[in-house]
Amino acid sequence: MALLFWGRGLRNAVTKKAMQGVQLYCTSVVSGRECVNGVDLFYQQTGKGDHAVLLLPGALGSAQTDFGPQLKSLSKDCFTVIGWDPRGYGNSRPPERDFPLNFFERDAKDAVDLMQALRFPRFSLLGWSDGGITALIAAARNPSLVNKMVVWGSNAYVSPQDVKIYNAIRDVSQWSERMRRPMEEVYGAELFIKTWEGWVDGIGQFAQRPEGSICMELLPQISCPSLIIHGEKDSMVPSFHPQYLVKHIKGSRLHLMPEGKHNLHLRFAAEFNKLVEDFLNQ
């Protein structure tokens, strides 16, 4: 299949222009580290609003690689925006990333505990791809802490069709150079291959669980207002996944973006940011 996407949170292509855009917002972003559950987690923070918002990146992603337009442009008066690098990803290394069966649960606990350590008693979650799965679990496990949630490119279970998609992108040597280069710059070529193959195996193991569940049983426990966004041209996440989420998360609503692909928040950043701001400010 044509690799015209960032799989599970890896961007389409990081051009020089895009990286220049990253540098522009860095002047208003504060970076730091916080020891959480035995790991020094790296995070970036911007804005001065009363509404705290945590950005949760996708597989192998980080705040800077996955959320440049959101760190730059989400209202700094309305929101305090925090982007984090999950353990083993980006700048939250060591440790090296591993993928035990509870890796999403582990990320969800790390994310919530990071926000508590940063003294945000309540916050909203914006989760992309794997980060969306993490957000689903965090919201279900911590209803008293989560104000609102937005997820896109995410799924609560792994189907046989999903496994085929994942296996089709296992071999990174088949990716284009522009696809590989940004991750090789972060991890180095060998560690990138190892970590990506680990992710493919890690996500695939859920297919062996009853109904392929990652967190299906937790969805009815989510009580916060929830917005599910789906790009109708997303080749990584079939449309039955957002339909399942909206059916099983009480009071949630689904917004479709006809031209959106897996990285819709990057390709259509202005539209996405406005949609999210309107939802969070309601």
PDB file of C-alpha atoms in Angstrom:
ATOM      1  CA  MET A   1       0.000   0.000   0.000  1.00  0.00           C
ATOM      2  CA  ALA A   2       1.154   3.541  -0.628  1.00  0.00           C
ATOM      3  CA  LEU A   3       2.705   5.027   2.485  1.00  0.00           C
ATOM      4  CA  LEU A   4       1.219   8.486   2.150  1.00  0.00           C
ATOM      5  CA  PHE A   5       0.596   8.881   5.859  1.00  0.00           C
ATOM      6  CA  TRP A   6       2.375   8.844   9.147  1.00  0.00           C
ATOM      7  CA  GLY A   7       1.389   5.478  10.550  1.00  0.00           C
ATOM      8  CA  ARG A   8      -0.312   5.709  13.949  1.00  0.00           C
ATOM      9  CA  GLY A   9       1.035   9.157  14.640  1.00  0.00           C
ATOM     10  CA  LEU A  10       4.043   9.467  12.334  1.00  0.00           C
ATOM     11  CA  ARG A  11       3.641  12.488  10.081  1.00  0.00           C
ATOM     12  CA  ASN A  12       3.288  12.484   6.276  1.00  0.00           C
ATOM     13  CA  ALA A  13       6.554  14.378   5.775  1.00  0.00           C
ATOM     14  CA  VAL A  14       8.556  16.845   7.806  1.00  0.00           C
ATOM     15  CA  THR A  15       9.647  19.465   5.315  1.00  0.00           C
ATOM     16  CA  LYS A  16      12.138  22.224   5.945  1.00  0.00           C
ATOM     17  CA  LYS A  17       9.265  24.692   5.943  1.00  0.00           C
ATOM     18  CA  ALA A  18       7.422  22.681   8.582  1.00  0.00           C
ATOM     19  CA  MET A  19      10.497  22.524  10.778  1.00  0.00           C
ATOM     20  CA  GLN A  20      10.914  26.267  10.460  1.00  0.00           C
ATOM     21  CA  GLY A  21       7.354  26.546  11.737  1.00  0.00           C
ATOM     22  CA  VAL A  22       8.323  24.425  14.724  1.00  0.00           C
ATOM     23  CA  GLN A  23      11.118  26.839  15.534  1.00  0.00           C
ATOM     24  CA  LEU A  24       8.743  29.802  15.415  1.00  0.00           C
ATOM     25  CA  TYR A  25       6.577  28.561  18.239  1.00  0.00           C
ATOM     26  CA  CYS A  26       9.471  27.401  20.395  1.00  0.00           C
ATOM     27  CA  THR A  27      10.021  30.906  21.772  1.00  0.00           C
ATOM     28  CA  SER A  28       6.682  30.726  23.590  1.00  0.00           C
ATOM     29  CA  VAL A  29       7.015  27.102  24.706  1.00  0.00           C
ATOM     30  CA  VAL A  30       8.656  26.098  27.971  1.00  0.00           C
ATOM     31  CA  SER A  31      10.244  22.645  28.094  1.00  0.00           C
ATOM     32  CA  GLY A  32      10.813  20.598  31.198  1.00  0.00           C
ATOM     33  CA  ARG A  33      11.146  17.175  32.753  1.00  0.00           C
ATOM     34  CA  GLU A  34       9.184  15.586  35.557  1.00  0.00           C
ATOM     35  CA  CYS A  35       9.961  12.298  37.261  1.00  0.00           C
ATOM     36  CA  VAL A  36       6.770  10.228  37.030  1.00  0.00           C
ATOM     37  CA  ASN A  37       6.491   6.552  37.930  1.00  0.00           C
ATOM     38  CA  GLY A  38      10.261   6.172  37.811  1.00  0.00           C
ATOM     39  CA  VAL A  39      10.747   7.853  34.408  1.00  0.00           C
ATOM     40  CA  ASP A  40      11.879  11.397  33.576  1.00  0.00           C
ATOM     41  CA  LEU A  41       9.081  12.468  31.259  1.00  0.00           C
ATOM     42  CA  PHE A  42       9.753  15.333  28.859  1.00  0.00           C
ATOM     43  CA  TYR A  43       7.010  17.867  28.264  1.00  0.00           C
ATOM     44  CA  GLN A  44       6.400  21.211  26.579  1.00  0.00           C
ATOM     45  CA  GLN A  45       4.019  23.852  27.890  1.00  0.00           C
ATOM     46  CA  THR A  46       2.540  27.017  26.441  1.00  0.00           C
ATOM     47  CA  GLY A  47      -0.323  29.392  27.166  1.00  0.00           C
ATOM     48  CA  LYS A  48      -1.749  30.944  30.312  1.00  0.00           C
ATOM     49  CA  GLY A  49      -5.422  29.969  30.197  1.00  0.00           C
ATOM     50  CA  ASP A  50      -7.341  28.399  33.043  1.00  0.00           C
ATOM     51  CA  HIS A  51      -8.290  25.385  30.927  1.00  0.00           C
ATOM     52  CA  ALA A  52      -5.420  22.856  30.924  1.00  0.00           C
ATOM     53  CA  VAL A  53      -5.169  20.632  27.836  1.00  0.00           C
ATOM     54  CA  LEU A  54      -2.868  17.630  27.422  1.00  0.00           C
ATOM     55  CA  LEU A  55      -1.761  16.598  23.912  1.00  0.00           C
ATOM     56  CA  LEU A  56      -1.164  12.855  23.543  1.00  0.00           C
ATOM     57  CA  PRO A  57       0.980  11.833  20.521  1.00  0.00           C
ATOM     58  CA  GLY A  58       0.804   8.735  18.387  1.00  0.00           C
ATOM     59  CA  ALA A  59       3.160   5.781  18.023  1.00  0.00           C
ATOM     60  CA  LEU A  60       6.823   6.795  18.324  1.00  0.00           C
ATOM     61  CA  GLY A  61       5.663  10.414  18.346  1.00  0.00           C
ATOM     62  CA  SER A  62       6.401  13.358  20.604  1.00  0.00           C
ATOM     63  CA  ALA A  63       4.876  16.707  21.396  1.00  0.00           C
ATOM     64  CA  GLN A  64       7.076  18.548  18.915  1.00  0.00           C
ATOM     65  CA  THR A  65       6.822  16.084  16.015  1.00  0.00           C
ATOM     66  CA  ASP A  66       3.094  15.472  16.358  1.00  0.00           C
ATOM     67  CA  PHE A  67       1.557  18.733  17.565  1.00  0.00           C
ATOM     68  CA  GLY A  68       3.467  21.712  16.163  1.00  0.00           C
ATOM     69  CA  PRO A  69       0.364  23.569  14.886  1.00  0.00           C
ATOM     70  CA  GLN A  70      -1.491  23.010  18.146  1.00  0.00           C
ATOM     71  CA  LEU A  71       1.345  24.199  20.376  1.00  0.00           C
ATOM     72  CA  LYS A  72       1.733  27.207  18.126  1.00  0.00           C
ATOM     73  CA  SER A  73      -1.853  28.240  17.503  1.00  0.00           C
ATOM     74  CA  LEU A  74      -4.310  27.002  20.127  1.00  0.00           C
ATOM     75  CA  SER A  75      -5.483  30.016  22.121  1.00  0.00           C
ATOM     76  CA  LYS A  76      -2.909  30.890  24.743  1.00  0.00           C
ATOM     77  CA  ASP A  77      -5.444  33.060  26.562  1.00  0.00           C
ATOM     78  CA  CYS A  78      -8.030  30.309  26.887  1.00  0.00           C
ATOM     79  CA  PHE A  79      -5.762  27.318  27.405  1.00  0.00           C
ATOM     80  CA  THR A  80      -2.599  26.096  29.039  1.00  0.00           C
ATOM     81  CA  VAL A  81      -1.419  23.480  26.557  1.00  0.00           C
ATOM     82  CA  ILE A  82       0.917  20.675  27.596  1.00  0.00           C
ATOM     83  CA  GLY A  83       2.475  18.262  25.132  1.00  0.00           C
ATOM     84  CA  TRP A  84       4.343  15.228  26.435  1.00  0.00           C
ATOM     85  CA  ASP A  85       6.646  12.515  25.143  1.00  0.00           C
ATOM     86  CA  PRO A  86       5.475   9.124  26.497  1.00  0.00           C
ATOM     87  CA  ARG A  87       8.079   6.919  28.116  1.00  0.00           C
ATOM     88  CA  GLY A  88      10.529   5.532  25.580  1.00  0.00           C
ATOM     89  CA  TYR A  89       9.502   8.060  22.907  1.00  0.00           C
ATOM     90  CA  GLY A  90      11.163  11.275  21.780  1.00  0.00           C
ATOM     91  CA  ASN A  91      12.976  12.962  24.648  1.00  0.00           C
ATOM     92  CA  SER A  92      11.524  10.698  27.353  1.00  0.00           C
ATOM     93  CA  ARG A  93      14.443   8.285  26.964  1.00  0.00           C
ATOM     94  CA  PRO A  94      15.809   6.317  28.661  1.00  0.00           C
ATOM     95  CA  PRO A  95      14.181   3.858  29.001  1.00  0.00           C
ATOM     96  CA  GLU A  96      13.897   2.297  25.571  1.00  0.00           C
ATOM     97  CA  ARG A  97      10.308   1.769  24.570  1.00  0.00           C
ATOM     98  CA  ASP A  98       8.736  -1.639  25.093  1.00  0.00           C
ATOM     99  CA  PHE A  99       5.251  -2.939  24.379  1.00  0.00           C
ATOM    100  CA  PRO A 100       3.863  -5.229  27.059  1.00  0.00           C
ATOM    101  CA  LEU A 101       0.157  -5.978  26.858  1.00  0.00           C
ATOM    102  CA  ASN A 102      -0.570  -3.123  29.280  1.00  0.00           C
ATOM    103  CA  PHE A 103       1.395  -0.432  27.433  1.00  0.00           C
ATOM    104  CA  PHE A 104      -1.672   1.731  26.781  1.00  0.00           C
ATOM    105  CA  GLU A 105      -2.731   1.444  30.428  1.00  0.00           C
ATOM    106  CA  ARG A 106       0.810   2.376  31.454  1.00  0.00           C
ATOM    107  CA  ASP A 107       0.803   5.427  29.180  1.00  0.00           C
ATOM    108  CA  ALA A 108      -2.588   6.492  30.527  1.00  0.00           C
ATOM    109  CA  LYS A 109      -1.346   6.349  34.110  1.00  0.00           C
ATOM    110  CA  ASP A 110       1.851   8.213  33.199  1.00  0.00           C
ATOM    111  CA  ALA A 111      -0.150  10.927  31.431  1.00  0.00           C
ATOM    112  CA  VAL A 112      -2.541  11.503  34.310  1.00  0.00           C
ATOM    113  CA  ASP A 113       0.217  11.366  36.913  1.00  0.00           C
ATOM    114  CA  LEU A 114       2.269  13.874  34.907  1.00  0.00           C
ATOM    115  CA  MET A 115      -0.599  16.356  34.924  1.00  0.00           C
ATOM    116  CA  GLN A 116      -1.060  15.865  38.643  1.00  0.00           C
ATOM    117  CA  ALA A 117       2.665  16.368  39.227  1.00  0.00           C
ATOM    118  CA  LEU A 118       2.447  19.603  37.221  1.00  0.00           C
ATOM    119  CA  ARG A 119      -0.380  20.669  39.554  1.00  0.00           C
ATOM    120  CA  PHE A 120      -3.253  20.618  37.107  1.00  0.00           C
ATOM    121  CA  PRO A 121      -6.141  19.252  39.185  1.00  0.00           C
ATOM    122  CA  ARG A 122      -8.429  18.933  36.142  1.00  0.00           C
ATOM    123  CA  PHE A 123      -7.643  18.920  32.441  1.00  0.00           C
ATOM    124  CA  SER A 124      -8.875  17.964  28.988  1.00  0.00           C
ATOM    125  CA  LEU A 125      -7.335  15.401  26.655  1.00  0.00           C
ATOM    126  CA  LEU A 126      -6.511  15.686  22.950  1.00  0.00           C
ATOM    127  CA  GLY A 127      -5.363  12.301  21.710  1.00  0.00           C
ATOM    128  CA  TRP A 128      -4.232  11.306  18.231  1.00  0.00           C
ATOM    129  CA  SER A 129      -4.005   7.708  17.062  1.00  0.00           C
ATOM    130  CA  ASP A 130      -2.291   5.728  19.843  1.00  0.00           C
ATOM    131  CA  GLY A 131      -2.586   8.869  21.954  1.00  0.00           C
ATOM    132  CA  GLY A 132      -6.335   8.707  21.442  1.00  0.00           C
ATOM    133  CA  ILE A 133      -6.402   5.165  22.841  1.00  0.00           C
ATOM    134  CA  THR A 134      -4.404   6.411  25.814  1.00  0.00           C
ATOM    135  CA  ALA A 135      -6.911   9.243  26.255  1.00  0.00           C
ATOM    136  CA  LEU A 136      -9.864   6.825  26.202  1.00  0.00           C
ATOM    137  CA  ILE A 137      -8.316   4.787  28.999  1.00  0.00           C
ATOM    138  CA  ALA A 138      -7.294   7.839  31.020  1.00  0.00           C
ATOM    139  CA  ALA A 139     -10.788   9.343  30.788  1.00  0.00           C
ATOM    140  CA  ALA A 140     -12.426   6.074  31.811  1.00  0.00           C
ATOM    141  CA  ARG A 141     -10.071   5.520  34.740  1.00  0.00           C
ATOM    142  CA  ASN A 142     -10.154   9.118  36.005  1.00  0.00           C
ATOM    143  CA  PRO A 143     -13.636  10.608  35.523  1.00  0.00           C
ATOM    144  CA  SER A 144     -13.152  13.179  38.284  1.00  0.00           C
ATOM    145  CA  LEU A 145     -10.015  14.608  36.637  1.00  0.00           C
ATOM    146  CA  VAL A 146     -10.925  14.874  32.943  1.00  0.00           C
ATOM    147  CA  ASN A 147     -12.994  17.841  31.762  1.00  0.00           C
ATOM    148  CA  LYS A 148     -13.397  16.991  28.074  1.00  0.00           C
ATOM    149  CA  MET A 149     -11.830  14.689  25.512  1.00  0.00           C
ATOM    150  CA  VAL A 150     -11.107  14.846  21.783  1.00  0.00           C
ATOM    151  CA  VAL A 151      -9.782  11.773  19.961  1.00  0.00           C
ATOM    152  CA  TRP A 152      -9.085  11.109  16.279  1.00  0.00           C
ATOM    153  CA  GLY A 153      -7.498   8.286  14.323  1.00  0.00           C
ATOM    154  CA  SER A 154      -8.122   5.955  17.274  1.00  0.00           C
ATOM    155  CA  ASN A 155      -9.656   2.557  17.936  1.00  0.00           C
ATOM    156  CA  ALA A 156     -10.851   0.544  20.922  1.00  0.00           C
ATOM    157  CA  TYR A 157     -10.114  -2.858  19.392  1.00  0.00           C
ATOM    158  CA  VAL A 158      -7.936  -4.507  16.754  1.00  0.00           C
ATOM    159  CA  SER A 159      -9.710  -6.273  13.909  1.00  0.00           C
ATOM    160  CA  PRO A 160      -8.243  -8.662  11.304  1.00  0.00           C
ATOM    161  CA  GLN A 161      -8.375  -5.774   8.819  1.00  0.00           C
ATOM    162  CA  ASP A 162      -6.289  -3.657  11.187  1.00  0.00           C
ATOM    163  CA  VAL A 163      -3.680  -6.396  11.529  1.00  0.00           C
ATOM    164  CA  LYS A 164      -3.290  -6.469   7.743  1.00  0.00           C
ATOM    165  CA  ILE A 165      -2.768  -2.704   7.709  1.00  0.00           C
ATOM    166  CA  TYR A 166      -0.129  -2.885  10.442  1.00  0.00           C
ATOM    167  CA  ASN A 167       1.773  -5.747   8.815  1.00  0.00           C
ATOM    168  CA  ALA A 168       1.785  -3.906   5.482  1.00  0.00           C
ATOM    169  CA  ILE A 169       3.846  -1.111   7.031  1.00  0.00           C
ATOM    170  CA  ARG A 170       6.127  -3.244   9.225  1.00  0.00           C
ATOM    171  CA  ASP A 171       9.161  -3.065   6.920  1.00  0.00           C
ATOM    172  CA  VAL A 172      10.399   0.514   7.122  1.00  0.00           C
ATOM    173  CA  SER A 173      12.876  -0.129   4.302  1.00  0.00           C
ATOM    174  CA  GLN A 174       9.828   0.009   2.028  1.00  0.00           C
ATOM    175  CA  TRP A 175       8.947   3.480   3.262  1.00  0.00           C
ATOM    176  CA  SER A 176      10.003   6.497   1.269  1.00  0.00           C
ATOM    177  CA  GLU A 177      13.064   8.387   2.468  1.00  0.00           C
ATOM    178  CA  ARG A 178      10.948  11.355   3.497  1.00  0.00           C
ATOM    179  CA  MET A 179       8.911   8.991   5.674  1.00  0.00           C
ATOM    180  CA  ARG A 180      11.907   7.408   7.365  1.00  0.00           C
ATOM    181  CA  ARG A 181      14.193  10.377   7.810  1.00  0.00           C
ATOM    182  CA  PRO A 182      12.385  12.238  10.626  1.00  0.00           C
ATOM    183  CA  MET A 183      12.154   9.119  12.794  1.00  0.00           C
ATOM    184  CA  GLU A 184      15.750   8.179  12.043  1.00  0.00           C
ATOM    185  CA  GLU A 185      16.771  11.650  13.180  1.00  0.00           C
ATOM    186  CA  VAL A 186      14.994  11.094  16.495  1.00  0.00           C
ATOM    187  CA  TYR A 187      15.927   7.467  17.163  1.00  0.00           C
ATOM    188  CA  GLY A 188      18.721   6.549  14.782  1.00  0.00           C
ATOM    189  CA  ALA A 189      18.127   4.055  11.992  1.00  0.00           C
ATOM    190  CA  GLU A 190      18.612   0.852  14.012  1.00  0.00           C
ATOM    191  CA  LEU A 191      16.559   1.874  17.038  1.00  0.00           C
ATOM    192  CA  PHE A 192      13.808   3.183  14.798  1.00  0.00           C
ATOM    193  CA  ILE A 193      13.525  -0.205  13.056  1.00  0.00           C
ATOM    194  CA  LYS A 194      13.547  -2.043  16.380  1.00  0.00           C
ATOM    195  CA  THR A 195      11.000   0.242  18.015  1.00  0.00           C
ATOM    196  CA  TRP A 196       8.661   0.265  15.028  1.00  0.00           C
ATOM    197  CA  GLU A 197       8.706  -3.523  14.754  1.00  0.00           C
ATOM    198  CA  GLY A 198       8.070  -3.644  18.489  1.00  0.00           C
ATOM    199  CA  TRP A 199       5.049  -1.423  18.017  1.00  0.00           C
ATOM    200  CA  VAL A 200       3.640  -3.584  15.197  1.00  0.00           C
ATOM    201  CA  ASP A 201       3.981  -6.663  17.401  1.00  0.00           C
ATOM    202  CA  GLY A 202       2.649  -4.769  20.416  1.00  0.00           C
ATOM    203  CA  ILE A 203      -0.515  -3.527  18.740  1.00  0.00           C
ATOM    204  CA  GLY A 204      -1.026  -6.864  17.007  1.00  0.00           C
ATOM    205  CA  GLN A 205      -1.147  -8.789  20.281  1.00  0.00           C
ATOM    206  CA  PHE A 206      -4.543  -7.255  21.073  1.00  0.00           C
ATOM    207  CA  ALA A 207      -6.013  -9.212  18.171  1.00  0.00           C
ATOM    208  CA  GLN A 208      -5.570 -12.334  20.317  1.00  0.00           C
ATOM    209  CA  ARG A 209      -7.821 -10.949  23.054  1.00  0.00           C
ATOM    210  CA  PRO A 210     -11.592 -11.536  23.048  1.00  0.00           C
ATOM    211  CA  GLU A 211     -13.062  -9.371  20.255  1.00  0.00           C
ATOM    212  CA  GLY A 212      -9.601  -7.876  19.785  1.00  0.00           C
ATOM    213  CA  SER A 213     -10.282  -5.520  22.674  1.00  0.00           C
ATOM    214  CA  ILE A 214      -7.815  -2.828  23.656  1.00  0.00           C
ATOM    215  CA  CYS A 215     -10.233  -0.928  25.882  1.00  0.00           C
ATOM    216  CA  MET A 216     -13.761  -1.781  24.687  1.00  0.00           C
ATOM    217  CA  GLU A 217     -14.957  -2.590  28.187  1.00  0.00           C
ATOM    218  CA  LEU A 218     -13.892   0.838  29.468  1.00  0.00           C
ATOM    219  CA  LEU A 219     -15.842   2.991  27.013  1.00  0.00           C
ATOM    220  CA  PRO A 220     -19.110   2.957  29.027  1.00  0.00           C
ATOM    221  CA  GLN A 221     -17.153   4.373  31.975  1.00  0.00           C
ATOM    222  CA  ILE A 222     -16.270   7.570  30.101  1.00  0.00           C
ATOM    223  CA  SER A 223     -18.476  10.371  31.413  1.00  0.00           C
ATOM    224  CA  CYS A 224     -16.808  13.546  30.135  1.00  0.00           C
ATOM    225  CA  PRO A 225     -18.085  15.360  27.022  1.00  0.00           C
ATOM    226  CA  SER A 226     -16.283  13.685  24.129  1.00  0.00           C
ATOM    227  CA  LEU A 227     -15.686  14.653  20.517  1.00  0.00           C
ATOM    228  CA  ILE A 228     -14.569  12.003  18.038  1.00  0.00           C
ATOM    229  CA  ILE A 229     -13.092  13.310  14.796  1.00  0.00           C
ATOM    230  CA  HIS A 230     -12.475  11.114  11.781  1.00  0.00           C
ATOM    231  CA  GLY A 231     -10.894  11.785   8.419  1.00  0.00           C
ATOM    232  CA  GLU A 232     -12.877   9.982   5.766  1.00  0.00           C
ATOM    233  CA  LYS A 233      -9.672   9.341   3.804  1.00  0.00           C
ATOM    234  CA  ASP A 234      -7.821   7.856   6.798  1.00  0.00           C
ATOM    235  CA  SER A 235      -6.096   4.750   5.419  1.00  0.00           C
ATOM    236  CA  MET A 236      -4.829   3.678   8.843  1.00  0.00           C
ATOM    237  CA  VAL A 237      -8.117   3.589  10.761  1.00  0.00           C
ATOM    238  CA  PRO A 238     -11.212   2.183   9.034  1.00  0.00           C
ATOM    239  CA  SER A 239     -14.455   4.094   9.539  1.00  0.00           C
ATOM    240  CA  PHE A 240     -16.044   1.381  11.679  1.00  0.00           C
ATOM    241  CA  HIS A 241     -13.754   2.413  14.551  1.00  0.00           C
ATOM    242  CA  PRO A 242     -15.074   5.951  15.126  1.00  0.00           C
ATOM    243  CA  GLN A 243     -18.597   4.611  14.642  1.00  0.00           C
ATOM    244  CA  TYR A 244     -17.964   2.125  17.443  1.00  0.00           C
ATOM    245  CA  LEU A 245     -16.603   4.831  19.716  1.00  0.00           C
ATOM    246  CA  VAL A 246     -19.524   7.196  19.262  1.00  0.00           C
ATOM    247  CA  LYS A 247     -21.970   4.341  19.853  1.00  0.00           C
ATOM    248  CA  HIS A 248     -20.367   3.257  23.125  1.00  0.00           C
ATOM    249  CA  ILE A 249     -19.237   6.546  24.691  1.00  0.00           C
ATOM    250  CA  LYS A 250     -22.315   8.098  26.259  1.00  0.00           C
ATOM    251  CA  GLY A 251     -23.136  11.565  24.973  1.00  0.00           C
ATOM    252  CA  SER A 252     -20.223  11.643  22.516  1.00  0.00           C
ATOM    253  CA  ARG A 253     -20.496  13.074  19.052  1.00  0.00           C
ATOM    254  CA  LEU A 254     -18.730  12.370  15.775  1.00  0.00           C
ATOM    255  CA  HIS A 255     -17.385  14.971  13.362  1.00  0.00           C
ATOM    256  CA  LEU A 256     -16.313  13.777   9.904  1.00  0.00           C
ATOM    257  CA  MET A 257     -13.741  15.586   7.772  1.00  0.00           C
ATOM    258  CA  PRO A 258     -14.291  14.489   4.146  1.00  0.00           C
ATOM    259  CA  GLU A 259     -10.745  15.250   2.980  1.00  0.00           C
ATOM    260  CA  GLY A 260      -9.041  14.304   6.232  1.00  0.00           C
ATOM    261  CA  LYS A 261      -6.414  11.590   6.369  1.00  0.00           C
ATOM    262  CA  HIS A 262      -4.751  10.119   9.443  1.00  0.00           C
ATOM    263  CA  ASN A 263      -2.876  13.359  10.141  1.00  0.00           C
ATOM    264  CA  LEU A 264      -5.876  15.645   9.661  1.00  0.00           C
ATOM    265  CA  HIS A 265      -4.837  17.914  12.555  1.00  0.00           C
ATOM    266  CA  LEU A 266      -1.635  18.742  10.682  1.00  0.00           C
ATOM    267  CA  ARG A 267      -2.912  18.993   7.114  1.00  0.00           C
ATOM    268  CA  PHE A 268      -5.998  20.948   8.116  1.00  0.00           C
ATOM    269  CA  ALA A 269      -4.637  22.571  11.243  1.00  0.00           C
ATOM    270  CA  ALA A 270      -6.691  25.776  11.154  1.00  0.00           C
ATOM    271  CA  GLU A 271      -9.984  23.907  10.708  1.00  0.00           C
ATOM    272  CA  PHE A 272      -9.039  21.352  13.333  1.00  0.00           C
ATOM    273  CA  ASN A 273      -7.906  23.916  15.894  1.00  0.00           C
ATOM    274  CA  LYS A 274     -11.111  25.933  15.548  1.00  0.00           C
ATOM    275  CA  LEU A 275     -13.212  22.803  15.920  1.00  0.00           C
ATOM    276  CA  VAL A 276     -11.346  21.831  19.076  1.00  0.00           C
ATOM    277  CA  GLU A 277     -11.401  25.322  20.578  1.00  0.00           C
ATOM    278  CA  ASP A 278     -15.149  25.635  19.998  1.00  0.00           C
ATOM    279  CA  PHE A 279     -15.739  22.261  21.639  1.00  0.00           C
ATOM    280  CA  LEU A 280     -13.508  22.945  24.634  1.00  0.00           C
ATOM    281  CA  ASN A 281     -15.039  26.390  25.190  1.00  0.00           C
ATOM    282  CA  GLN A 282     -18.646  25.184  25.127  1.00  0.00           C
TER     283      GLN A 282
END
